[in-house]
Amino acid sequence: MSIAALAARSRDDWHAAARRAQDAVESRLYIDGRFVDAADGGRFDTVNPATGECIAAVALATAGDVDRAVAAARRAYADGRWTGLAPRARMEILYRFADLIDTHAERLALLDTLDMGKPVADMLAIDLPACIETIRFMAEYVDKMEGSVTNTERDVMHFVLREPLGVVGAISPWNYPLLMAVWKIAPALAAGNTVVLKPAEQAPLSCLRLAELFSEAGGPDGVLNVVNGPGEITGEALALHDDVDKITFTGSTAVGKRILQYAGQSNMKKVSLECGGKSPQLFLGDLPDLDRAVSAAINGIYANMGEVCNAGSRLLVDRAIHDEFVARFVERGRTAYVCGDPLDPETNLGPLVTAGDQRRVLGMIDDGRKAGAKLEFGGDAPDLPGAYVNPTLFTGVANDMAIAREEIFGPVAAVIPFDGPDEAVRIANDTIYGLTAGIWSSDLNRAMRLVREVQAGVIWVNTFDEGDMTQPFGGYKQSGNARDKCIDSVLSYTQTKSAWIRLS
Ligand code: NAD
């Protein structure tokens, strides 16, 4: 059933569909175009955080299984069954792949909602359309990728070929299980590589279906493989593998640093990293529309339960408008997002991904209280069985408190007052992260100066968290070294080869 056809679904419809999906769930590894068990038969449970119930016992890939998957990807790369296709034939397969995601939207939406608690309405409105758009955008570029002939002396012909890298290992997080995987595999496949994908162990199911759909679209066996398991076992085996040419990673900064070490310990594979953030929004005293700014602040931190790498978790507010900003945020923010059943299409706030994350986030909220920040609302869990945390707002936060420095990855906002733009920039940049930032001002000259001074890979002015596929997405500093989405992303899965030909 397509995304459009699912819009009218009721909560009961979704629950009935969820029961069917759970009965039919595929939990094995996907290697060389078919589902297989892990060699040693190992399994791990994936749990629905809204209910605490186990959805499935998923095959756990150890180093031997990763070897099998990498070998299948290497064979598929070496014999040219994918790379050697005419570019338009590769495009057609990717377009069909995108279409099949739409056709199979019900199952895909349910798998992520059950696995990590994301409201099913968000899957239909955000994640799945973005997956489709990403694959189509990357497919459009397949036959546009060019090398070049350079200007040399007459007796030399010098051309630069653009070639794929080979086997790409993709390691993805759980907060947008399908979309973050697609941001990796779509450009890698478009560039002609073969892929071994290791999804996050908290949400391992949807990517298995994704790989199956790639095969149904005509993707040759072995071109897209999926191995599930914990990061320290399956992820580490993939990142240390000597026959993997690149690791493309999205996840925490701490694990990103380990991925760099694995590359150094093994074959010096290329590494691209999309890591954590602690994004500031700078609300200057002259901002154009306080209501719009407050709405962007509320959505920027509570959407997707705050489990967003670029969540606007630090709200830097000019003292000139501070009290009015906080008053409006408190009035609307405490009710804008309400915890509920993620299978109810009316719900806009699901549980956190695991009960452990719920404990961790509530612990950080406690730290904020003890450090002297003022809790305006939230700070607790609702009376529901799952791993929920209510939307939370702290004011009176100092930028050296843990709630202002560490990525909470939950629905927790921290308001930090400032006096004037220079202090705002100093606070904004006083972090190890540099993923995104928002700047709010009606003075375009001032906003332009701040765009240059704030250290972040993506900056929004008088808006937050919007964009399209042309927009490079990635961070400065310890937020990573890569850019997803844009044309640069496809090119990062290629390498150039220079051929210098002496003609006489
Ligand atoms: P994580 O770092 O715990 O895990 C990410 C992936 O790495 C998972 O697949 C995990 O199994 C794997 N992994 C863990 N340890 C590993 C190891 N030792 N070797 C190899 N692989 C290992 O992150 P998470 O909790 O899944 O995701 C949340 C994090 O992701 C947040 O920090 C968030 O900011 C970040 N994120 C960043 C972006 C971005 O575009 N910059 C997007 C989404 C999420």
XYZ file of C-alpha atoms and ligand atoms in Angstrom:
548
model
C 0.000 0.000 0.000
C 1.435 3.380 -1.005
C 2.125 6.290 1.337
C -0.817 8.272 -0.042
C -3.224 5.335 0.454
C -2.166 4.994 4.101
C -3.105 8.524 5.089
C -6.653 7.590 6.082
C -5.658 4.732 8.377
C -7.052 4.594 11.912
C -5.271 3.457 15.058
C -7.129 0.107 14.919
C -6.107 -0.389 11.285
C -2.464 0.184 12.224
C -2.655 -2.222 15.161
C -4.138 -4.928 12.937
C -1.441 -4.304 10.316
C 1.238 -4.371 13.042
C 0.111 -7.841 14.146
C 0.347 -9.081 10.552
C 3.757 -7.456 10.094
C 5.058 -8.968 13.303
C 3.911 -12.468 12.290
C 5.691 -12.142 8.938
C 8.851 -10.449 10.165
C 12.127 -11.523 8.520
C 14.988 -11.600 10.972
C 17.854 -13.374 9.192
C 20.869 -11.774 7.512
C 20.642 -10.743 3.861
C 23.734 -11.938 2.000
C 24.225 -12.475 -1.726
C 20.571 -11.909 -2.569
C 18.997 -14.229 -0.012
C 18.165 -14.533 3.658
C 20.546 -16.720 5.654
C 21.044 -17.583 9.299
C 24.145 -16.517 11.155
C 26.801 -19.231 10.852
C 26.823 -19.961 14.576
C 23.057 -19.552 14.909
C 23.357 -16.578 17.283
C 20.392 -14.255 17.794
C 19.544 -11.097 19.768
C 16.162 -9.662 20.743
C 14.760 -6.491 19.292
C 12.221 -4.884 21.619
C 9.274 -2.561 20.999
C 10.001 0.415 23.312
C 6.306 1.374 23.436
C 5.386 -1.943 25.077
C 8.612 -3.579 26.225
C 7.673 -6.681 24.193
C 10.178 -8.588 22.087
C 9.340 -8.207 18.372
C 11.786 -10.786 17.051
C 15.006 -12.626 17.761
C 17.312 -11.322 15.053
C 20.250 -13.203 13.523
C 23.495 -11.897 15.016
C 26.345 -11.655 12.526
C 29.793 -12.413 13.899
C 33.102 -11.912 12.091
C 32.589 -15.008 9.906
C 29.218 -13.726 8.669
C 30.703 -10.305 7.978
C 33.421 -12.089 5.960
C 30.707 -13.864 3.950
C 28.882 -10.604 3.264
C 32.049 -8.745 2.290
C 33.091 -11.630 0.016
C 29.673 -11.530 -1.698
C 29.966 -7.770 -2.149
C 33.515 -8.151 -3.485
C 32.450 -10.804 -6.036
C 29.546 -8.615 -7.120
C 31.890 -5.670 -7.527
C 34.671 -7.559 -9.291
C 32.572 -9.242 -11.979
C 30.928 -5.962 -12.970
C 27.317 -7.136 -12.521
C 26.542 -3.688 -11.044
C 29.464 -1.386 -11.822
C 29.594 -2.676 -15.370
C 25.933 -2.000 -16.133
C 25.156 0.818 -18.516
C 24.514 3.867 -16.321
C 20.911 4.131 -17.444
C 20.287 0.496 -16.545
C 21.615 1.212 -13.045
C 19.386 4.270 -12.880
C 16.323 2.241 -13.847
C 16.952 -0.233 -11.025
C 17.350 2.588 -8.512
C 14.136 4.259 -9.740
C 12.261 0.957 -9.381
C 13.797 0.586 -5.910
C 12.395 4.018 -4.950
C 8.973 3.094 -6.370
C 8.926 -0.160 -4.387
C 9.530 1.748 -1.157
C 6.327 3.618 -1.881
C 4.445 0.430 -2.806
C 5.598 -1.282 0.400
C 5.271 1.759 2.653
C 2.977 0.027 5.131
C 5.436 -2.674 6.138
C 8.446 -0.366 6.129
C 6.677 2.250 8.258
C 5.543 -0.374 10.731
C 8.942 -1.980 11.123
C 10.588 1.281 12.190
C 7.664 2.309 14.385
C 7.652 -1.049 16.184
C 11.438 -1.196 16.487
C 12.235 2.288 17.762
C 8.951 3.948 18.718
C 8.755 6.649 16.055
C 5.155 7.811 15.481
C 3.833 6.088 12.377
C 2.561 9.473 11.144
C 6.191 10.679 11.019
C 7.197 7.621 8.993
C 4.581 8.553 6.385
C 5.178 12.306 6.425
C 8.958 12.426 6.776
C 11.075 9.273 6.715
C 9.611 7.346 3.786
C 9.157 10.305 1.403
C 12.738 11.344 2.221
C 14.029 7.823 1.452
C 12.299 7.873 -1.925
C 13.533 11.368 -2.728
C 17.100 10.455 -1.772
C 17.192 7.394 -4.027
C 15.668 9.308 -6.946
C 18.089 12.213 -6.509
C 21.097 9.901 -6.470
C 19.730 7.872 -9.410
C 19.373 11.042 -11.479
C 23.080 11.635 -11.103
C 24.283 8.198 -12.276
C 24.776 9.159 -15.928
C 25.782 12.742 -15.125
C 29.004 11.800 -13.340
C 31.918 12.789 -15.530
C 35.666 12.613 -15.629
C 37.704 15.222 -17.494
C 40.366 15.777 -20.110
C 42.865 18.332 -18.872
C 44.797 20.995 -20.734
C 48.278 19.622 -21.403
C 51.096 19.928 -23.922
C 50.161 18.672 -27.405
C 51.963 15.356 -27.244
C 50.179 14.273 -24.120
C 46.652 13.109 -23.581
C 45.651 13.338 -19.925
C 42.270 12.275 -18.726
C 40.797 11.797 -15.303
C 38.393 8.922 -14.789
C 35.951 8.873 -11.911
C 35.629 5.332 -10.572
C 33.767 3.701 -7.687
C 35.699 2.715 -4.561
C 34.706 -0.968 -4.454
C 33.079 -2.448 -1.358
C 31.512 0.083 0.997
C 30.664 -0.800 4.595
C 27.790 1.338 5.882
C 27.099 1.600 9.622
C 23.886 3.410 10.514
C 22.054 4.619 13.648
C 18.535 3.882 14.903
C 16.959 7.338 15.055
C 15.875 7.290 11.391
C 16.616 3.606 10.715
C 15.654 3.547 7.035
C 16.525 7.112 6.115
C 20.018 7.171 7.617
C 20.773 3.873 5.857
C 19.425 5.250 2.572
C 21.539 8.411 2.907
C 24.512 5.998 2.730
C 23.491 3.226 0.386
C 21.812 5.366 -2.300
C 24.906 7.442 -3.181
C 27.220 4.446 -2.718
C 25.143 2.344 -5.133
C 24.630 5.221 -7.572
C 28.399 5.611 -7.783
C 28.714 1.908 -8.698
C 29.933 0.429 -5.414
C 28.619 -2.654 -3.691
C 27.551 -2.385 -0.063
C 27.468 -4.241 3.233
C 25.080 -2.429 5.566
C 25.174 -2.803 9.372
C 22.035 -1.184 10.826
C 21.785 -0.223 14.487
C 20.956 -3.181 16.713
C 18.083 -1.227 18.330
C 16.203 -1.100 14.996
C 17.504 -3.883 12.756
C 14.368 -5.023 10.907
C 13.456 -2.442 8.266
C 16.802 -2.560 6.465
C 16.350 -6.290 5.831
C 13.132 -5.491 3.967
C 14.923 -2.648 2.192
C 17.591 -4.997 0.839
C 14.929 -7.438 -0.307
C 13.163 -4.622 -2.189
C 16.437 -3.701 -3.893
C 16.604 -7.264 -5.218
C 12.950 -7.104 -6.318
C 13.812 -3.928 -8.207
C 16.412 -5.892 -10.180
C 19.449 -5.183 -8.023
C 21.898 -8.039 -8.682
C 22.718 -10.503 -5.904
C 25.496 -9.440 -3.577
C 25.263 -5.747 -4.430
C 23.430 -4.834 -1.216
C 23.941 -7.039 1.833
C 22.710 -6.536 5.400
C 24.380 -7.881 8.536
C 22.798 -7.205 11.922
C 24.315 -7.297 15.380
C 25.850 -5.191 18.131
C 28.330 -2.483 17.208
C 31.213 -4.015 19.155
C 30.795 -7.338 17.316
C 29.304 -6.869 13.859
C 30.173 -3.192 13.377
C 33.723 -3.658 14.556
C 34.260 -6.669 12.272
C 33.046 -4.630 9.302
C 35.097 -1.528 10.156
C 38.241 -3.617 10.711
C 37.765 -5.667 7.545
C 40.719 -5.588 5.175
C 38.587 -6.005 2.071
C 36.275 -3.048 2.745
C 37.329 0.070 0.833
C 35.340 2.631 2.753
C 33.322 2.849 5.947
C 30.514 5.359 5.884
C 29.288 5.869 9.429
C 26.461 7.771 11.081
C 26.323 7.643 14.847
C 27.840 9.063 17.987
C 31.092 11.002 18.093
C 32.606 8.472 20.523
C 32.046 5.568 18.114
C 33.094 7.735 15.152
C 36.512 8.147 16.763
C 36.812 4.370 17.093
C 35.942 3.914 13.420
C 38.915 6.130 12.524
C 41.139 3.933 14.689
C 39.852 0.735 13.054
C 40.735 2.169 9.649
C 44.263 2.853 10.866
C 44.562 -0.601 12.429
C 43.450 -2.336 9.236
C 43.754 -1.313 5.584
C 43.579 2.499 5.877
C 40.130 2.381 4.336
C 38.454 5.703 3.653
C 36.171 6.862 6.451
C 33.291 9.288 6.330
C 31.645 10.265 9.591
C 28.310 11.892 10.408
C 28.306 12.233 14.184
C 26.626 13.966 17.080
C 25.565 17.537 17.705
C 24.495 20.044 20.312
C 22.994 22.561 17.948
C 22.415 26.141 19.102
C 19.629 28.380 17.941
C 20.516 32.068 18.352
C 17.423 34.190 18.940
C 18.593 37.802 18.618
C 16.604 40.638 20.158
C 15.577 41.940 16.726
C 14.153 38.661 15.420
C 11.311 39.160 12.942
C 8.463 37.104 14.402
C 8.620 35.788 17.963
C 5.756 33.318 17.527
C 7.350 31.718 14.493
C 10.692 31.557 16.288
C 9.134 29.900 19.344
C 7.353 27.337 17.114
C 10.660 26.508 15.436
C 12.301 26.164 18.837
C 9.570 23.775 20.043
C 9.595 21.628 16.890
C 13.372 21.766 16.672
C 13.807 19.970 19.987
C 10.701 17.805 20.480
C 10.206 16.343 16.983
C 11.295 12.699 16.751
C 11.432 12.640 20.591
C 14.525 14.849 20.448
C 16.400 11.863 19.011
C 17.785 13.969 16.177
C 21.461 14.667 15.510
C 20.691 18.295 14.676
C 18.095 18.814 17.433
C 18.084 22.475 18.474
C 18.868 21.585 22.073
C 20.576 24.856 23.072
C 18.237 27.828 22.819
C 20.373 30.964 23.101
C 18.003 33.838 23.797
C 18.841 37.566 23.930
C 17.999 38.944 27.376
C 15.958 41.674 25.657
C 13.330 39.094 24.609
C 14.149 36.298 27.051
C 11.138 36.501 29.378
C 8.588 36.807 26.580
C 10.280 33.986 24.615
C 10.193 31.683 27.660
C 6.592 32.596 28.490
C 5.408 31.689 24.990
C 7.542 28.532 24.895
C 6.133 27.370 28.240
C 2.567 28.113 27.202
C 2.737 26.213 23.920
C 5.668 23.844 24.374
C 4.221 21.939 27.320
C 1.274 20.688 25.220
C 2.533 20.763 21.614
C 3.964 17.244 21.841
C 2.127 14.611 23.855
C 3.419 11.108 24.568
C 1.200 8.412 23.098
C 0.839 5.177 21.185
C 3.130 5.468 18.129
C 0.649 3.394 16.095
C -2.022 6.046 16.634
C -1.804 8.446 13.655
C -2.651 11.321 16.034
C 0.470 10.724 18.173
C 3.415 13.065 17.699
C 5.686 11.851 20.531
C 6.601 8.196 20.909
C 8.801 6.488 23.490
C 12.586 6.765 23.485
C 14.360 3.938 21.722
C 15.003 1.763 24.798
C 14.231 1.672 28.512
C 17.962 2.280 29.056
C 17.726 5.512 27.078
C 14.738 6.565 29.170
C 16.804 6.060 32.354
C 19.776 7.881 30.827
C 17.708 10.908 29.750
C 15.871 11.120 33.104
C 19.312 10.931 34.770
C 20.569 13.870 32.704
C 17.450 15.833 33.645
C 18.291 15.163 37.301
C 21.830 16.416 36.702
C 20.366 19.610 35.215
C 18.237 20.178 38.323
C 21.179 19.536 40.642
C 23.383 21.918 38.628
C 20.900 24.718 39.368
C 18.957 25.013 36.099
C 15.264 25.836 36.499
C 12.862 23.129 35.350
C 9.967 24.940 33.647
C 7.996 21.827 32.710
C 8.377 18.107 32.099
C 11.356 16.346 33.623
C 9.470 13.108 34.218
C 7.876 10.132 32.477
C 4.152 9.886 31.732
C 2.006 7.125 33.187
C 2.483 4.819 30.192
C 4.146 1.397 30.039
C 6.836 2.315 27.458
C 10.164 4.169 27.566
C 8.582 7.632 27.436
C 9.952 10.971 28.635
C 7.752 14.064 28.709
C 8.858 17.177 26.800
C 11.126 19.106 29.130
C 12.316 22.710 29.321
C 15.126 24.113 31.437
C 15.836 27.829 31.768
C 18.699 29.565 33.554
C 21.139 27.155 31.956
C 24.855 27.954 31.880
C 26.824 26.646 28.918
C 29.194 24.708 31.182
C 26.400 22.527 32.627
C 26.249 18.935 31.348
C 22.755 19.555 29.906
C 24.298 22.254 27.679
C 27.411 20.306 26.713
C 26.362 16.684 26.221
C 24.110 15.324 23.531
C 21.017 14.264 25.514
C 19.208 12.694 22.558
C 15.829 13.177 24.195
C 13.095 15.859 24.359
C 15.042 18.242 26.583
C 15.603 21.923 25.732
C 17.971 24.281 27.542
C 17.515 28.051 27.415
C 20.753 30.015 27.809
C 20.464 33.820 28.016
C 22.993 36.144 26.331
C 23.722 39.849 25.941
C 24.358 40.830 22.321
C 25.446 38.893 19.218
C 29.136 38.568 20.151
C 28.319 36.704 23.337
C 25.795 34.574 21.431
C 28.476 33.485 18.943
C 30.967 32.774 21.727
C 28.449 30.508 23.523
C 27.300 28.884 20.269
C 30.871 27.929 19.352
C 31.829 26.789 22.859
C 31.201 23.098 22.138
C 33.051 20.160 20.621
C 30.224 19.857 18.079
C 29.460 21.839 14.921
C 26.601 20.137 13.112
C 23.898 22.786 12.625
C 22.718 26.147 13.975
C 19.760 28.510 13.675
C 20.115 32.284 13.557
C 17.095 34.543 14.049
C 17.371 38.239 13.224
C 15.617 40.752 11.004
C 18.933 42.487 10.281
C 20.286 40.670 7.219
C 23.748 42.191 7.567
C 24.018 40.971 11.125
C 22.666 37.521 10.211
C 25.208 37.235 7.378
C 28.056 38.096 9.758
C 26.846 35.419 12.163
C 26.558 32.840 9.364
C 30.296 33.300 8.871
C 31.157 33.291 12.575
C 29.109 30.339 13.817
C 31.010 27.078 13.366
C 28.523 24.601 11.899
C 28.126 22.634 8.690
C 24.507 23.706 8.194
C 23.055 27.072 9.229
C 19.443 28.142 8.949
C 18.430 31.794 9.081
C 14.922 32.661 10.317
C 13.931 29.019 10.014
C 15.175 25.683 11.357
C 15.619 22.146 10.070
C 14.460 22.501 6.499
C 16.143 21.925 3.164
C 16.202 19.744 0.105
C 18.475 17.225 -1.541
C 20.849 19.876 -2.884
C 21.826 20.843 0.662
C 25.034 19.280 1.992
C 24.296 17.842 5.427
C 27.185 17.270 7.801
C 29.237 18.815 10.522
C 32.213 20.924 11.503
C 34.514 19.905 14.358
C 33.617 16.636 16.136
C 30.268 16.380 14.369
C 32.035 14.605 11.549
C 33.947 14.957 8.315
C 31.382 14.119 5.621
C 28.385 15.550 3.806
C 25.244 13.526 3.113
C 22.448 14.212 0.608
C 24.108 16.507 -1.970
C 26.142 15.740 -5.118
C 29.327 15.813 -2.972
C 27.925 12.815 -1.200
C 27.880 10.674 -4.393
C 31.345 11.893 -5.296
C 32.626 10.822 -1.880
C 31.944 7.229 -2.969
C 34.226 7.639 -5.997
C 37.925 8.134 -6.581
C 39.747 9.684 -9.504
C 42.213 7.889 -11.717
C 44.591 9.976 -13.800
C 45.788 8.503 -17.118
C 48.741 10.431 -18.615
C 49.452 9.217 -22.153
C 52.648 10.195 -23.977
C 51.689 10.288 -27.645
C 55.056 10.452 -29.321
P 26.037 4.792 18.059
O 27.319 5.501 17.788
O 25.862 4.148 19.376
O 25.798 3.668 16.969
C 25.773 3.943 15.605
C 26.106 2.681 14.851
O 27.441 2.313 15.157
C 25.230 1.487 15.214
O 24.971 0.714 14.067
C 26.110 0.727 16.187
O 25.828 -0.662 16.246
C 27.471 0.962 15.571
N 28.584 0.782 16.520
C 28.581 0.987 17.858
N 29.789 0.675 18.379
C 30.564 0.286 17.333
C 31.906 -0.156 17.219
N 32.709 -0.262 18.293
N 32.377 -0.472 15.990
C 31.599 -0.350 14.898
N 30.303 0.031 14.947
C 29.797 0.360 16.156
O 24.878 5.858 17.750
P 23.329 5.631 17.866
O 22.980 5.651 19.318
O 22.866 4.490 17.036
O 22.783 6.945 17.143
C 22.708 8.155 17.772
C 23.910 9.018 17.389
O 23.940 9.183 15.981
C 23.803 10.416 17.958
O 25.069 10.802 18.437
C 23.397 11.244 16.752
O 23.745 12.589 16.850
C 24.124 10.554 15.658
N 23.511 10.874 14.356
C 24.178 11.710 13.513
C 23.614 12.067 12.282
C 24.320 12.988 11.329
O 23.908 13.077 10.168
N 25.353 13.698 11.753
C 22.368 11.539 11.928
C 21.716 10.676 12.812
C 22.314 10.345 14.029
